[in-house]
Short mmCIF file of C-alpha atoms in Angstrom, two decimals:
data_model
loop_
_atom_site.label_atom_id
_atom_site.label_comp_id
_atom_site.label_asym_id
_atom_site.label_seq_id
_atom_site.Cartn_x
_atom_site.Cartn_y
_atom_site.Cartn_z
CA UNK A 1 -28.62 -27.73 51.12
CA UNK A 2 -25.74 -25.37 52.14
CA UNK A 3 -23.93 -23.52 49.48
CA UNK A 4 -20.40 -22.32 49.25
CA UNK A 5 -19.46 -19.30 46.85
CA UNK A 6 -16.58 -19.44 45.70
CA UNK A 7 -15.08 -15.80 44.02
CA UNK A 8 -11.96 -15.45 42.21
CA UNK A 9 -11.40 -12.07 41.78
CA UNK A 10 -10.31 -11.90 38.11
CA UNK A 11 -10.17 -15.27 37.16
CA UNK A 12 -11.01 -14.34 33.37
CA UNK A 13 -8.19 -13.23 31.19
CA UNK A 14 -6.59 -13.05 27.88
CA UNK A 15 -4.59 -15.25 25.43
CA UNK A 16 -0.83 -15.52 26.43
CA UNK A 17 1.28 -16.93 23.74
CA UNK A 18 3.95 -17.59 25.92
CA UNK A 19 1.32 -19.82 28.17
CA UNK A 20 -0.10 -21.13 25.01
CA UNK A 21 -3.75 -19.92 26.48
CA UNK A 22 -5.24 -17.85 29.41
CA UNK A 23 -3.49 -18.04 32.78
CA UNK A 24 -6.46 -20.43 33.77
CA UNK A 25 -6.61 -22.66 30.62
CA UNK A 26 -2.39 -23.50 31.48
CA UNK A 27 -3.51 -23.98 35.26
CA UNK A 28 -6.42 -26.25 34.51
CA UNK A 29 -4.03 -28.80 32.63
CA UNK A 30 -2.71 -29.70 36.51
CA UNK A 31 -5.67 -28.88 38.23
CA UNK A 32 -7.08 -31.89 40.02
CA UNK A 33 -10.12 -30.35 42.59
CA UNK A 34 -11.77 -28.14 40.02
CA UNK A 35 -11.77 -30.20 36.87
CA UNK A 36 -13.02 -33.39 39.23
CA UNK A 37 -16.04 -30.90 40.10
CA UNK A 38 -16.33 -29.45 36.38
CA UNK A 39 -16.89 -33.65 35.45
CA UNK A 40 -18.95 -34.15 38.55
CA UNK A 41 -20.87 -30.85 38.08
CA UNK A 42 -22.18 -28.05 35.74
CA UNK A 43 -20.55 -25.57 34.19
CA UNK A 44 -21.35 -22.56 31.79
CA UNK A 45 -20.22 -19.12 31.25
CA UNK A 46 -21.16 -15.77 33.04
CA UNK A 47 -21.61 -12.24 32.38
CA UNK A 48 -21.43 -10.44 35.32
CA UNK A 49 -23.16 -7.79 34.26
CA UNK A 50 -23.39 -7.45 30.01
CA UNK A 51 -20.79 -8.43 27.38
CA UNK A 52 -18.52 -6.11 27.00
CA UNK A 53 -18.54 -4.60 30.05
CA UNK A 54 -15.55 -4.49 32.39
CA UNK A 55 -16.98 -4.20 35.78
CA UNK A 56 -14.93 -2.49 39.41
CA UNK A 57 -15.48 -5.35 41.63
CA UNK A 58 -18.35 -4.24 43.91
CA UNK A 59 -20.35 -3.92 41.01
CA UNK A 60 -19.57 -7.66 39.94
CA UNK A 61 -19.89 -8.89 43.17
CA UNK A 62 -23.53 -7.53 43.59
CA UNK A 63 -24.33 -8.39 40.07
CA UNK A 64 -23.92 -12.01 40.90
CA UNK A 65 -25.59 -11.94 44.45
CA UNK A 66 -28.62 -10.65 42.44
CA UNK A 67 -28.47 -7.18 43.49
CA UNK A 68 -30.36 -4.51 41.00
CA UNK A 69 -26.97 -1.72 40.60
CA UNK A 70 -29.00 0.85 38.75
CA UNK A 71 -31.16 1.06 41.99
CA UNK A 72 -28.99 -0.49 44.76
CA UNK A 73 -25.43 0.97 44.34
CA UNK A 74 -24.53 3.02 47.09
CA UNK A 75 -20.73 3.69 45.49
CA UNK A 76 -17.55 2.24 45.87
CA UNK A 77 -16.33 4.32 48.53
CA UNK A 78 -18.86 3.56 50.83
CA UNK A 79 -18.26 -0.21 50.63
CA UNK A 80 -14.63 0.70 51.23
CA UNK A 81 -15.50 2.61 54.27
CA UNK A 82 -17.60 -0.66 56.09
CA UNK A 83 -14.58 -2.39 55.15
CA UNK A 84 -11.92 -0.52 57.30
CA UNK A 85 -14.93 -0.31 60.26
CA UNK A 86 -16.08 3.27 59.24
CA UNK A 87 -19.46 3.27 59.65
CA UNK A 88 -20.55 6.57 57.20
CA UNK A 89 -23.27 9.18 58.87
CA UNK A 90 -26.01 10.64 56.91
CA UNK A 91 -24.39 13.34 54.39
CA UNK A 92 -20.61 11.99 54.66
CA UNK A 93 -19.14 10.68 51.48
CA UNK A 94 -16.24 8.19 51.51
CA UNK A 95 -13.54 7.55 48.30
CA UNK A 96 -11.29 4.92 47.22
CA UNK A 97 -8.11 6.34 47.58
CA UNK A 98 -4.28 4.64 45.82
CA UNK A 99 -0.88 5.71 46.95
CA UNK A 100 0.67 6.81 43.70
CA UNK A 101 3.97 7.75 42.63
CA UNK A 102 4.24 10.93 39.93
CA UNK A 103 6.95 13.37 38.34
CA UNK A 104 6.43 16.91 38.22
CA UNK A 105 6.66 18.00 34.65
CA UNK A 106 6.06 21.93 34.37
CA UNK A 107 2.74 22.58 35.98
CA UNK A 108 1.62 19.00 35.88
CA UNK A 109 2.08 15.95 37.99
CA UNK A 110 2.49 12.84 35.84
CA UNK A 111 1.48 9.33 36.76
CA UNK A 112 4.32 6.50 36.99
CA UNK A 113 3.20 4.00 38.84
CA UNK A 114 -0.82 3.79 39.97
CA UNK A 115 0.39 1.57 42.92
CA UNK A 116 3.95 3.00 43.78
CA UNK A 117 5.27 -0.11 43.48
CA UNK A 118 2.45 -1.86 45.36
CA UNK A 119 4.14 -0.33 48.71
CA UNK A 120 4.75 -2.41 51.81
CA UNK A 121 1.56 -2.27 54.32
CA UNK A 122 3.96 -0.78 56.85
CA UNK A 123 5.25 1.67 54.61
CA UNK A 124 1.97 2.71 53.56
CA UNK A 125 0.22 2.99 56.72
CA UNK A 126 2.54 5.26 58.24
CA UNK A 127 2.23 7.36 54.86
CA UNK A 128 -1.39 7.76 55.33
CA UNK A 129 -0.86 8.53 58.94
CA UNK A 130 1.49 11.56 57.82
CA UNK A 131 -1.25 12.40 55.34
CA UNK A 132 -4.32 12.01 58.17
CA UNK A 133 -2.01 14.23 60.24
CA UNK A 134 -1.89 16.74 57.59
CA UNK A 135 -5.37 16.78 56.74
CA UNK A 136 -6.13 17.95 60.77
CA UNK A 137 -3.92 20.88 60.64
CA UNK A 138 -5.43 22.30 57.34
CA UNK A 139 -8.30 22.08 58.96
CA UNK A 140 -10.41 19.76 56.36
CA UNK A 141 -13.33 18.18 56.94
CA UNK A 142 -11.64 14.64 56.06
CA UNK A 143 -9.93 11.41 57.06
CA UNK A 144 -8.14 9.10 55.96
CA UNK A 145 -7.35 5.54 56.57
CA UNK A 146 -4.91 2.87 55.09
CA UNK A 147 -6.82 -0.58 54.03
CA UNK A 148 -4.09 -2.76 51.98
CA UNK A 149 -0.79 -2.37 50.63
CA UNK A 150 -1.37 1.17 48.28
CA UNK A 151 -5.14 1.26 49.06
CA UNK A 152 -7.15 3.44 51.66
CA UNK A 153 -10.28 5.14 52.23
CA UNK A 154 -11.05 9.16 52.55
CA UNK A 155 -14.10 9.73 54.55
CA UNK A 156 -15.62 13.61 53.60
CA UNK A 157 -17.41 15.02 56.83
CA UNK A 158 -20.22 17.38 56.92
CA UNK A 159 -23.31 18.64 55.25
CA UNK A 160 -24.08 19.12 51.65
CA UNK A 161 -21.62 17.16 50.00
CA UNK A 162 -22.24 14.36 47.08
CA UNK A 163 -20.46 11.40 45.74
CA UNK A 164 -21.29 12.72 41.76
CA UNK A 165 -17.51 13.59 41.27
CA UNK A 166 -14.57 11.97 38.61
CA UNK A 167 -11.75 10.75 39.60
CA UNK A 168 -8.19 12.24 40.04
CA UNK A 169 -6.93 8.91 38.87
CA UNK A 170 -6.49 8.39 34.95
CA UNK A 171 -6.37 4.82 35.14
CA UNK A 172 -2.93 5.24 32.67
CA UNK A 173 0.05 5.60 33.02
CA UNK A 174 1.99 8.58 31.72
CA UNK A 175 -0.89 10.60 31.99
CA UNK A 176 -1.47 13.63 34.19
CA UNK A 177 -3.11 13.32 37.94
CA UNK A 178 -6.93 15.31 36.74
CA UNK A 179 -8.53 17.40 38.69
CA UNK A 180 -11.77 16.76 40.33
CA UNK A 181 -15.16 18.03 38.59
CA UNK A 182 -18.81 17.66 39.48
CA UNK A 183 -20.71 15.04 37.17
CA UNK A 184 -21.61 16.39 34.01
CA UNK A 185 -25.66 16.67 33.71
CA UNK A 186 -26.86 16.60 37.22
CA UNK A 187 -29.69 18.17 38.12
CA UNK A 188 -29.47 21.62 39.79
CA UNK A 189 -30.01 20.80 43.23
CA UNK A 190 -26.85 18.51 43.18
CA UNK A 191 -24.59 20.95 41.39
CA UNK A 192 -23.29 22.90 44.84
CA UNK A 193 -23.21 19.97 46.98
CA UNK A 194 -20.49 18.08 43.91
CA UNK A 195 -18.85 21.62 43.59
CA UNK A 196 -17.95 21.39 47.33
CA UNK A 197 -16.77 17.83 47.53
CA UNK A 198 -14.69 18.54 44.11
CA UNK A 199 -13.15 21.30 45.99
CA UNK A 200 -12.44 19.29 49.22
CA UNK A 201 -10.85 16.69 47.12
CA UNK A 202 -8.74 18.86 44.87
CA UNK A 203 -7.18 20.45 48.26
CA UNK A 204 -6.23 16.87 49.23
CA UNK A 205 -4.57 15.48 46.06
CA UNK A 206 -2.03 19.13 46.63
CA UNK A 207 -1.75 18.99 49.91
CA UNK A 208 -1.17 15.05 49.41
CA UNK A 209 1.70 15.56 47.14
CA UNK A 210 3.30 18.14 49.05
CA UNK A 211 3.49 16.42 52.54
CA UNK A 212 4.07 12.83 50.79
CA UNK A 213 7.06 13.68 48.60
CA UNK A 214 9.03 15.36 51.05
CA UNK A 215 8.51 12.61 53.77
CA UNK A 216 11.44 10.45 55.44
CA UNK A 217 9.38 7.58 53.89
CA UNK A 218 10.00 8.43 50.11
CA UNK A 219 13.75 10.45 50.54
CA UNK A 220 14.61 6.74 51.44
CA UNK A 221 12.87 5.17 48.79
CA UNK A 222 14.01 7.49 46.04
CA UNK A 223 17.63 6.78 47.74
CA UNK A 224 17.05 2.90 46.95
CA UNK A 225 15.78 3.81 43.33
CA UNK A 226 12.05 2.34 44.74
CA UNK A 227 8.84 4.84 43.67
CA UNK A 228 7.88 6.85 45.86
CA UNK A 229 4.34 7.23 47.62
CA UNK A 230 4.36 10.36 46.59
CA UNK A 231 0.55 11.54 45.99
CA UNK A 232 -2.79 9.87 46.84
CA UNK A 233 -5.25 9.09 43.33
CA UNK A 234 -8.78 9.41 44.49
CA UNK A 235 -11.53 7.70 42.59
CA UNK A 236 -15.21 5.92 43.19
CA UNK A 237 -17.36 8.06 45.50
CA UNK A 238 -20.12 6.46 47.79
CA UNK A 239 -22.55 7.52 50.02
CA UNK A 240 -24.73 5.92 52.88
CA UNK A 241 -27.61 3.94 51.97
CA UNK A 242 -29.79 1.13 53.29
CA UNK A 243 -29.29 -2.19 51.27
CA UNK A 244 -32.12 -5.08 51.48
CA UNK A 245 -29.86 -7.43 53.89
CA UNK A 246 -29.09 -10.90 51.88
CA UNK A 247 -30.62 -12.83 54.30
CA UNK A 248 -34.28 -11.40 53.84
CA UNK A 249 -33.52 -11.01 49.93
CA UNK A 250 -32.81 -14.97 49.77
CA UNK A 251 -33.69 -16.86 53.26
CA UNK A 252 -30.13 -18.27 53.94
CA UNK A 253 -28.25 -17.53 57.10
CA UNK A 254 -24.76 -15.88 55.28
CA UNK A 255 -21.26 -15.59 56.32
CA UNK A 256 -18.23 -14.56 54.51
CA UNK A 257 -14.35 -14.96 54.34
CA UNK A 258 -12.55 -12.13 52.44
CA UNK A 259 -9.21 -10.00 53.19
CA UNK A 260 -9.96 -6.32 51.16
CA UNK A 261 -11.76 -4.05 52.42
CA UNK A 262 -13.81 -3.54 49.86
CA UNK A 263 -15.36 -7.24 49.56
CA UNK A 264 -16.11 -7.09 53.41
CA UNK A 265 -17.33 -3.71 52.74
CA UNK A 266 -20.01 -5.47 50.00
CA UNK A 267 -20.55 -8.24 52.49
CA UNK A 268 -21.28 -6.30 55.29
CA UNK A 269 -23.61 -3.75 53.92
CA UNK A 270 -25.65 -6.75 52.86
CA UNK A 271 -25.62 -8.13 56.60
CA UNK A 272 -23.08 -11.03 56.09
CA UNK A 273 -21.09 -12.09 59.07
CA UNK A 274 -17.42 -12.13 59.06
CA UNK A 275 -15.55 -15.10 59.66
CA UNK A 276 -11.76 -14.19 60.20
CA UNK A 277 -8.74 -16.11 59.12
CA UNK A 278 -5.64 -15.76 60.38
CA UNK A 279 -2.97 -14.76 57.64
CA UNK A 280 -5.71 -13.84 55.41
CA UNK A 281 -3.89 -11.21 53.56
CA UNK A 282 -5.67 -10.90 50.03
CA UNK A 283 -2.04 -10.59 48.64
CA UNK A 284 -0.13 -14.31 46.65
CA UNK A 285 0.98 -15.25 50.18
CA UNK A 286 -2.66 -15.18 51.49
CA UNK A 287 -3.62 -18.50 53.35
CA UNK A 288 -5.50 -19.90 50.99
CA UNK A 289 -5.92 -23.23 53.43
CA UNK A 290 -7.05 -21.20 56.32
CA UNK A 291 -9.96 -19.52 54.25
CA UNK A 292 -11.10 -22.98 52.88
CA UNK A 293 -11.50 -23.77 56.91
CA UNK A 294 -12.92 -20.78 57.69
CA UNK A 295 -15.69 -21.67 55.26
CA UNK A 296 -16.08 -25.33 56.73
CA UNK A 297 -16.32 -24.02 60.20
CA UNK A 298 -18.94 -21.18 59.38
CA UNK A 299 -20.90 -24.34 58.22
CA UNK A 300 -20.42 -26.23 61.63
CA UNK A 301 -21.54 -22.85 63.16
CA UNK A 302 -24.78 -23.24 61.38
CA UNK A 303 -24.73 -20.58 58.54
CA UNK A 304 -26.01 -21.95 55.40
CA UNK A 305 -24.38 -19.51 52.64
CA UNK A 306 -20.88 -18.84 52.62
CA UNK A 307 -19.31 -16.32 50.50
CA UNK A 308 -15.26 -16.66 50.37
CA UNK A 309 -13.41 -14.19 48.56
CA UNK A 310 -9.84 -15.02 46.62
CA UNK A 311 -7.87 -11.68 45.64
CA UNK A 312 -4.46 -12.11 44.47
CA UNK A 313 -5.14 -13.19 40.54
CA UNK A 314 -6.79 -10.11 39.95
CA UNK A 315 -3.69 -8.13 41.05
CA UNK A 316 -1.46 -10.44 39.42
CA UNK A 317 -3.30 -9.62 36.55
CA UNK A 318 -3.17 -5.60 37.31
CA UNK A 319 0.86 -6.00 37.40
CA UNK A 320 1.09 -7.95 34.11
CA UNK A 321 2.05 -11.26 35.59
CA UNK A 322 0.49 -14.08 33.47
CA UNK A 323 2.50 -17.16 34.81
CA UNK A 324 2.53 -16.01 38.59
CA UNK A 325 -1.06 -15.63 38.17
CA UNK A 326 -1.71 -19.27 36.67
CA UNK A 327 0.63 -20.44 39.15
CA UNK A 328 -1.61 -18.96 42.31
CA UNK A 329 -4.43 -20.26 40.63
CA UNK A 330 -2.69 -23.60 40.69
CA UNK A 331 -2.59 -23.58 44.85
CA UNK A 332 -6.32 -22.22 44.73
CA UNK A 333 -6.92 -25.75 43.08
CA UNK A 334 -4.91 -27.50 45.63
CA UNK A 335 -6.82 -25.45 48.62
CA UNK A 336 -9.85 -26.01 47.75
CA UNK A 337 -9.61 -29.88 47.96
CA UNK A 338 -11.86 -30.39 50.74
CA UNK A 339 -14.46 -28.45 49.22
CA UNK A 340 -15.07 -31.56 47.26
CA UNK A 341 -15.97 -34.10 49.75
CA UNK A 342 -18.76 -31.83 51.15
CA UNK A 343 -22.48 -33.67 51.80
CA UNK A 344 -25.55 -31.96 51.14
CA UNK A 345 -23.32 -28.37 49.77
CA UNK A 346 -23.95 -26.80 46.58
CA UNK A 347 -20.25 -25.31 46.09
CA UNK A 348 -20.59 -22.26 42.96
CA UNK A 349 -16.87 -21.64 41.57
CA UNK A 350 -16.38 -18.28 38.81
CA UNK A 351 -15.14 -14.65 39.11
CA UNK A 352 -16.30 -11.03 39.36
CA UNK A 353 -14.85 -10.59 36.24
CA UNK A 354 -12.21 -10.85 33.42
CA UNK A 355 -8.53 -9.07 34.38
CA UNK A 356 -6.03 -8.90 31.04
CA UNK A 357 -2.51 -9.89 32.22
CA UNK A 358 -1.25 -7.89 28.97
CA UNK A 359 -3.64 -4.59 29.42
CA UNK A 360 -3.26 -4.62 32.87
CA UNK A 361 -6.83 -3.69 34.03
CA UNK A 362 -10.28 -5.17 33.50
CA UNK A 363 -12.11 -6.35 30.41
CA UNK A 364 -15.73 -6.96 29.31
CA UNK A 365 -14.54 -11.03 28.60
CA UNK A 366 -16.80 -13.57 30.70
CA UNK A 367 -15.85 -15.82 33.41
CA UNK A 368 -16.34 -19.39 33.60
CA UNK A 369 -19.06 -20.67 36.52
CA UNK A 370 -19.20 -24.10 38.12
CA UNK A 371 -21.52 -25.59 40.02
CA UNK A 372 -21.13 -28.76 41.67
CA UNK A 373 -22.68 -30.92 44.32
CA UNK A 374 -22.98 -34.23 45.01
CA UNK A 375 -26.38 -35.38 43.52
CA UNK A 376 -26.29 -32.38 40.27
CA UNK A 377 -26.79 -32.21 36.54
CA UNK A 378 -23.94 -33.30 35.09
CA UNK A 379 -23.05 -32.06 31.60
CA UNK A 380 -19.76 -32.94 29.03
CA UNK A 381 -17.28 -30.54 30.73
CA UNK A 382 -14.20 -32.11 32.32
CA UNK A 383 -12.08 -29.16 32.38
CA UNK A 384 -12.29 -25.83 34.21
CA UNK A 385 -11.12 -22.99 31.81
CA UNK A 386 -12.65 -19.94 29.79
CA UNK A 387 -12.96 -22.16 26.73
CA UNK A 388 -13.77 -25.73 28.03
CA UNK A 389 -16.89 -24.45 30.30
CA UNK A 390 -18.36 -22.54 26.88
CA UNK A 391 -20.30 -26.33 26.08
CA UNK A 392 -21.50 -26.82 29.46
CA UNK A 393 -25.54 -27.16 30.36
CA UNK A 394 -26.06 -23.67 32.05
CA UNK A 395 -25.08 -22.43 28.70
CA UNK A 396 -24.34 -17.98 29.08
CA UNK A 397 -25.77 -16.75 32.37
CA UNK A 398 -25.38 -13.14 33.63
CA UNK A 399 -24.26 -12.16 37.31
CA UNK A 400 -28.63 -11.46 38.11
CA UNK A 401 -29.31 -15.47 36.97
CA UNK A 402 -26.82 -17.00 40.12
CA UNK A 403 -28.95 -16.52 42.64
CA UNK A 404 -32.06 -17.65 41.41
CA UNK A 405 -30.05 -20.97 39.90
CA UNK A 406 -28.86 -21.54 43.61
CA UNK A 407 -32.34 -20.85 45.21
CA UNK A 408 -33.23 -23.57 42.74
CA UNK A 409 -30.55 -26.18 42.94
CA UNK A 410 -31.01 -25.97 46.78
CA UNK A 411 -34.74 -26.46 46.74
#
């Protein structure tokens, strides 16, 4: 059997009381694709990694295709690096980096917005380009690229430098942009090497602010009372390292459809081959239809696993948006229609994790899992939601049990 995997990012949320439910229990009411494969199927509810624990994404995502993160994680930044086509050498470190917009108040630099309004793609990249441009003339040992509307990637170059560093970003708002520090408790011989990349990051975030807020870019924006891209928030450090490729961890052939660069980051580190959609965008206009295709032809191409990635629910979620968020998981319903008529395919349905619509960021809630095929287990569950899937036969499953469940529904 072939097998589709089906990830949408954030699918798991909160209770909205003006939705009466999560964003997914008021979408399931008119879903017609996803509760026909909940009653045709199996369902359950899934962990990623433990309860209570609100995973980044490329930990979820490895979680579930049975990847060991206390001994496998390379870091964010480095999947974010494969992702834009940067292919790290040994020693250079690579960051997640958002375009941010912040007030200066006295000697600090206070965080409005942790997306700057989630600023155009054209807007951004030419930001980063001033920034890049920047970076050269100080004479740092850094680049940096744009990936997605705020989001980009800062490569560190040279010797003797280390991931082990916290973040700039305080993941709140109305809090100040922090400084950069070495990991507390690491062992001696990594205490120089963090010193130095702290250093080489806290140049950035200045220089950042300086070049960004004074750009043609932002004057404009502040004219038409948008936020300005005014600084860049650097978080999640990563570092090359050899992964076990997915293909000799689990004997399929594996090919993925994704838009962000950091879930074809995760793919391609494990050796998955890309199969690109036009108007894939990983934003609420993505083309949904196209990516459903994309996974039918990577089947008539002869790969056996298929890994397709669904983004914008997860920042619907990040910008508070509960009914635009059940509403795009409506058209996810609607898009994957064909997905249904598949022969001889195990298709897997669930998320990476939970995303609250009212906290804005992600929580330690499960996700609901499907898994449906043509001759399957069938349990009681007729409805695709948080709730509904809680009585189904797999029962609660962590991110580590998916894998071996597929191995085993596949034969």
């Amino acid at each position: 059997m072939r097998v589709i995997l089906v990830i949408i990012d954030g699918i798991g949320d909160e209770y909205i009381s003006q939705l009466g439910g999560t964003p997914l229990e008021y979408a399931s009411k008119n879903f017609a694709t996803l509760n026909r494969m909940a009653d045709e199927g199996m369902c359950g509810i899934m962990h990623p990694v433990a309860p209570g624990i609100p995973p980044s994404s490329d930990i979820g995502h490895l979680s579930i295709f049975g990847y060991d993160i206390k001994k496998e994680y390379p870091g964010r930044g480095y999947f974010e690096a494969l992702g834009v086509g940067i292919k790290l050498k040994e020693g250079e470190v690579a960051f997640r980096t958002n375009l941010a917009t912040v007030n200066q108040k006295e000697r600090h630099l206070i965080v409005i917005d942790r997306r700057a309004g989630r600023i155009s793609g054209d807007h951004a990249a030419k930001l980063y380009e001033i920034l890049n441009d920047a970076i050269k003339k100080e004479g740092l040992p850094a680049e940096i690229r744009h990936t997605l509307e705020h989001r980009g990637v800062l490569v560190l170059k040279g010797q003797e430098l280390l991931g082990a560093v916290t973040d700039t970003d305080p993941h709140e708002l109305g809090e100040p942009v922090l400084r950069a520090e070495p990991w507390q408790g690491l062992p001696e011989d990594m205490q120089k090497p963090a010193q130095k990349t702290a250093e080489i990051i806290n140049r950035i975030t200045e220089l950042s602010y300086r070049v960004l807020d004074r750009s043609d870019i932002n004057l404009e924006r502040k004219k038409k009372n948008m936020p300005p891209a005014n600084i860049i928030l650097i978080r999640g450090g990563g570092i090359a390292k050899k992964i076990e490729p997915f293909s000799e961890k689990w004997g399929f052939r594996p090919a993925f459809v994704a838009a962000g660069a950091l879930y074809k980051g995760v793919a391609r580190a494990l050796g998955m081959d890309e199969i690109h959609v036009e108007g894939a965008t990983g934003t609420p206009t993505t083309n949904l239809e196209g990516k459903v295709e994309g996974c039918l032809k990577a089947l008539d191409a002869g790969y056996d696993f298929v890994f397709l990635h669904i983004k914008a629910a997860d920042n619907l979620s990040h910008d508070k948006k509960p009914r635009e968020k059940a509403e795009f998981i409506m058209r996810i319903d609607k898009a994957l229609r064909p997905l249904a008529d598949l022969e001889d395919t195990l298709v897997v349905v669930t998320g990476d994790h939970s995303t609250s619509s009212i906290r804005g960021r992600h929580i330690g809630l499960p996700v609901p899992i499907l898994f449906w095929a043509p001759k399957i287990r069938r349990d009681e569950v007729n409805i695709f939601n948080e709730i509904s899937v809680a009585s189904g036969a797999l029962g609660v499953i962590s991110g580590r049990d998916v894998m071996p469940l597929v191995l085993d529904i596949t034969d």
